[in-house]
Coordinates of C-alpha atoms in Angstrom, one line a residue:
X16 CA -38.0 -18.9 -97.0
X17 CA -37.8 -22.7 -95.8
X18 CA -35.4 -24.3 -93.1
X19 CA -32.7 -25.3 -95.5
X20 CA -32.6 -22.1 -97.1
X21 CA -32.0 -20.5 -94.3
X22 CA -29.4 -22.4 -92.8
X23 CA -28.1 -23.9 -95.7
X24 CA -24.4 -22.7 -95.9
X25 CA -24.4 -20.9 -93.0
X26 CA -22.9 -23.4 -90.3
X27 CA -23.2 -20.4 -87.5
X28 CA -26.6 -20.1 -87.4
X29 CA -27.0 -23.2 -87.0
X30 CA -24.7 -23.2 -84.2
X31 CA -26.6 -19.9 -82.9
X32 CA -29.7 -21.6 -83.1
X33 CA -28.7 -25.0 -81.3
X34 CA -27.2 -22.9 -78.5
X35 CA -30.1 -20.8 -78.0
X36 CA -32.3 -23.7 -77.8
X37 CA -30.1 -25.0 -75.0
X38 CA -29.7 -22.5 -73.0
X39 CA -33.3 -22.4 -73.1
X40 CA -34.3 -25.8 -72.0
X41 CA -31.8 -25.0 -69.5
X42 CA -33.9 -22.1 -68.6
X43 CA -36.8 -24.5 -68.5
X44 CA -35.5 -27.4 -66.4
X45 CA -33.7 -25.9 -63.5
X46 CA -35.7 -23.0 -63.0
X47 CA -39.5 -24.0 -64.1
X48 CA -40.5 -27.4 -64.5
X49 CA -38.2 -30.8 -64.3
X50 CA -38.9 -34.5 -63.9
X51 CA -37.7 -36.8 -61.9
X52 CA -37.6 -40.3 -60.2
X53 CA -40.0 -40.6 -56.6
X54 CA -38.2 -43.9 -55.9
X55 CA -36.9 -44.6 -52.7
X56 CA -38.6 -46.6 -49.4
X57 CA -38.4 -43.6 -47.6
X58 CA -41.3 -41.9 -49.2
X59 CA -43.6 -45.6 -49.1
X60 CA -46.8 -45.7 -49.4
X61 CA -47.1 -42.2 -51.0
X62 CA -43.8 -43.1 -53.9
X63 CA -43.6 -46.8 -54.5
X64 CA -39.6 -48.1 -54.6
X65 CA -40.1 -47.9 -57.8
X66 CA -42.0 -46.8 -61.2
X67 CA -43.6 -43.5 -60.4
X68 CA -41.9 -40.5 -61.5
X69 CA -42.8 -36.9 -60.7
X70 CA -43.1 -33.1 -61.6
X71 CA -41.3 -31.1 -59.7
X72 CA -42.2 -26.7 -60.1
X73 CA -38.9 -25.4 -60.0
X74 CA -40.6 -21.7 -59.2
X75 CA -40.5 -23.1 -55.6
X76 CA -36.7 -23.1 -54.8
X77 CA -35.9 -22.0 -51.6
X78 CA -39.3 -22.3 -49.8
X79 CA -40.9 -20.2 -51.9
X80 CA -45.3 -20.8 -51.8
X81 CA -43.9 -24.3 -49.8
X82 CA -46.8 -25.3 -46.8
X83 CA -46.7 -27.8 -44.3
X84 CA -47.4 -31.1 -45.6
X85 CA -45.8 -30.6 -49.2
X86 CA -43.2 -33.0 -50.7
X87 CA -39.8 -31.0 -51.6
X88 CA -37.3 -32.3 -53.5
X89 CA -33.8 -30.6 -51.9
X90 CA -30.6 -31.0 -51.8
X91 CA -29.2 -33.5 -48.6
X92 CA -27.1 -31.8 -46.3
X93 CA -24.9 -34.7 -45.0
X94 CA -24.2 -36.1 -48.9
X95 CA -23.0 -33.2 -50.6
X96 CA -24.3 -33.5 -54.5
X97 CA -27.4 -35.6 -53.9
X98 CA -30.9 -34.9 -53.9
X99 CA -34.2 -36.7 -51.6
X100 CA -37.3 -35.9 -51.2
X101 CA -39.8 -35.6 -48.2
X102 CA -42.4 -34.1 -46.7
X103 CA -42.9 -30.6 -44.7
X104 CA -43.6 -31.1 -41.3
X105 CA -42.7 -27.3 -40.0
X106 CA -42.0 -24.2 -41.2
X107 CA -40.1 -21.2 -39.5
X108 CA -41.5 -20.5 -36.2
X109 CA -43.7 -23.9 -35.9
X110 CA -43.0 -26.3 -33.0
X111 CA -42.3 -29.8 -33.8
X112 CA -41.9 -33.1 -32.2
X113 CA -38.0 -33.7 -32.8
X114 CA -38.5 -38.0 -32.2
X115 CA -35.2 -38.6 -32.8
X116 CA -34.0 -42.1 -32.9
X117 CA -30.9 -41.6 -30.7
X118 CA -32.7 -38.9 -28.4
X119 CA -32.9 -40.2 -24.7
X120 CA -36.1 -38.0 -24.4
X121 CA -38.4 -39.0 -27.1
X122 CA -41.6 -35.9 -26.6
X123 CA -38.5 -33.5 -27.2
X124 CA -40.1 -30.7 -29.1
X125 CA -38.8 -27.7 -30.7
X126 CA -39.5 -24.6 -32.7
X127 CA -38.3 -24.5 -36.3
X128 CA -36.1 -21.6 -36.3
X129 CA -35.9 -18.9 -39.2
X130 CA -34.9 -19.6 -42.3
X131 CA -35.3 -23.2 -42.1
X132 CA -37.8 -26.1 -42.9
X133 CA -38.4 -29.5 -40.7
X134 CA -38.7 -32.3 -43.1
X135 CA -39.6 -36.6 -42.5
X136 CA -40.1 -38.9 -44.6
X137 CA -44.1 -41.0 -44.6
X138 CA -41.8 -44.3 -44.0
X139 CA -40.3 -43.2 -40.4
X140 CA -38.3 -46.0 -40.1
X141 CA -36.9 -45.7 -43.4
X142 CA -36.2 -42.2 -43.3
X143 CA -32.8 -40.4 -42.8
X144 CA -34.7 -36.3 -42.4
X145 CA -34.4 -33.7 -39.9
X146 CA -34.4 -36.0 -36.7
X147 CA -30.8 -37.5 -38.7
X148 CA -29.5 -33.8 -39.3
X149 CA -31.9 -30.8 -38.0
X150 CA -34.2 -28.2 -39.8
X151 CA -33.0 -28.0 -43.3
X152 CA -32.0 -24.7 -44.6
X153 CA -34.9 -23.7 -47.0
X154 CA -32.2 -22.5 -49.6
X155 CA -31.4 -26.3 -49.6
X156 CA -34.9 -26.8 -51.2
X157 CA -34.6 -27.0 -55.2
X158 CA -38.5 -27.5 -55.9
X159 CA -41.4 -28.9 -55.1
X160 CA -43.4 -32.1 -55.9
X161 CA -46.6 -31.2 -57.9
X162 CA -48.1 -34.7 -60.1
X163 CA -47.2 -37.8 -60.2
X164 CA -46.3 -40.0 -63.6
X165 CA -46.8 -43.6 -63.4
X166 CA -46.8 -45.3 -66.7
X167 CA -50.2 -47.8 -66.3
X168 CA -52.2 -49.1 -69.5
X169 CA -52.4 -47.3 -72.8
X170 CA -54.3 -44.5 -72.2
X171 CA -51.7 -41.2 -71.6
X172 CA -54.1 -39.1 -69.9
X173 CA -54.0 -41.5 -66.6
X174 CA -50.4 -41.6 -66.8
X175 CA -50.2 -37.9 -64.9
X176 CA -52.4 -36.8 -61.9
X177 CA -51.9 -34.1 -59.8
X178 CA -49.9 -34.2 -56.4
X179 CA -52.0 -32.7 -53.2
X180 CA -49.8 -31.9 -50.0
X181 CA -52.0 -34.9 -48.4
X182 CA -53.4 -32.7 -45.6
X183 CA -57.0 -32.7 -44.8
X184 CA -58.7 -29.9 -43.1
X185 CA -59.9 -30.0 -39.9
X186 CA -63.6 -30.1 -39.2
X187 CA -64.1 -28.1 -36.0
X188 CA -67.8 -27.9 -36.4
X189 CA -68.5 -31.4 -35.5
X190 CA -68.1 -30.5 -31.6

């Protein structure tokens, strides 16, 4: 039994079928894997202004396996409807430097308080994050950032390469 066959003369399976296949890329893209554009100058050197696109694991919503020093994409508190991304800095219970532009006190530090995520962008001066508007609510947080696209010479398989948090480990044996 071949595709016209089956559909031939039957206009509402082929409307079934259509919506089924919606609903699941809808499935797909918000709650396992999207793409999207890294451009911005907040983000520079690690997501040129633009050209680079990204992977963002949509399994990851609202802090979920997020560490210190991964890029989220979420959802910006003082612009209703639009989304940035930046990198972890602290999560619930950490103490960070706050370093905020308009803070008289500059070595003001303070703990990230539960339920919430402390997030800069790698261009400081750039950057409109945490020291702007506080720790961000982790339910803010729609994914995060796992590889890279940037569309360089004819060869597919360098067009993608995996996204680390950027975080080396300490060596404490070298004492």
């Amino acid at each position: 039994m071949g595709f016209t066959s089956r559909y031939y003369g039957h206009p509402f399976r082929v409307l079934f079928s259509i919506g089924k296949s919606v609903a699941f890329a809808h499935l797909i893209w918000n709650y396992g894997v999207a793409w999207g554009s890294g451009s911005g100058a907040s983000m520079m050197p690690t997501f040129p202004v633009l050209g680079k696109s990204v992977i963002i694991d949509r399994r990851c919503r609202r802090g979920r396996n997020v560490q210190v020093g991964d890029c989220v994409v979420y959802n910006i508190p003082i612009e209703p409807g639009e989304e940035g991304i930046k990198r972890v800095l602290g999560m619930p219970g950490d103490y960070v430097l706050m370093n905020s532009p308009d803070c008289k006190n500059r070595n003001h530090m303070i703990q990230v308080p539960e339920g919430h995520c402390y997030i800069m962008g790698d261009n400081l001066p750039w950057s409109r994050d945490s020291r702007d508007f506080g720790p961000l609510p982790l339910a803010l947080i729609k994914g995060k950032v796992v590889a890279t696209s940037y569309l360089n010479g004819w060869n597919p398989l360098k067009w993608w390469s995996k996204f680390d948090n950027g975080l080396k480990p300490v060596d404490t044996t070298s004492e």
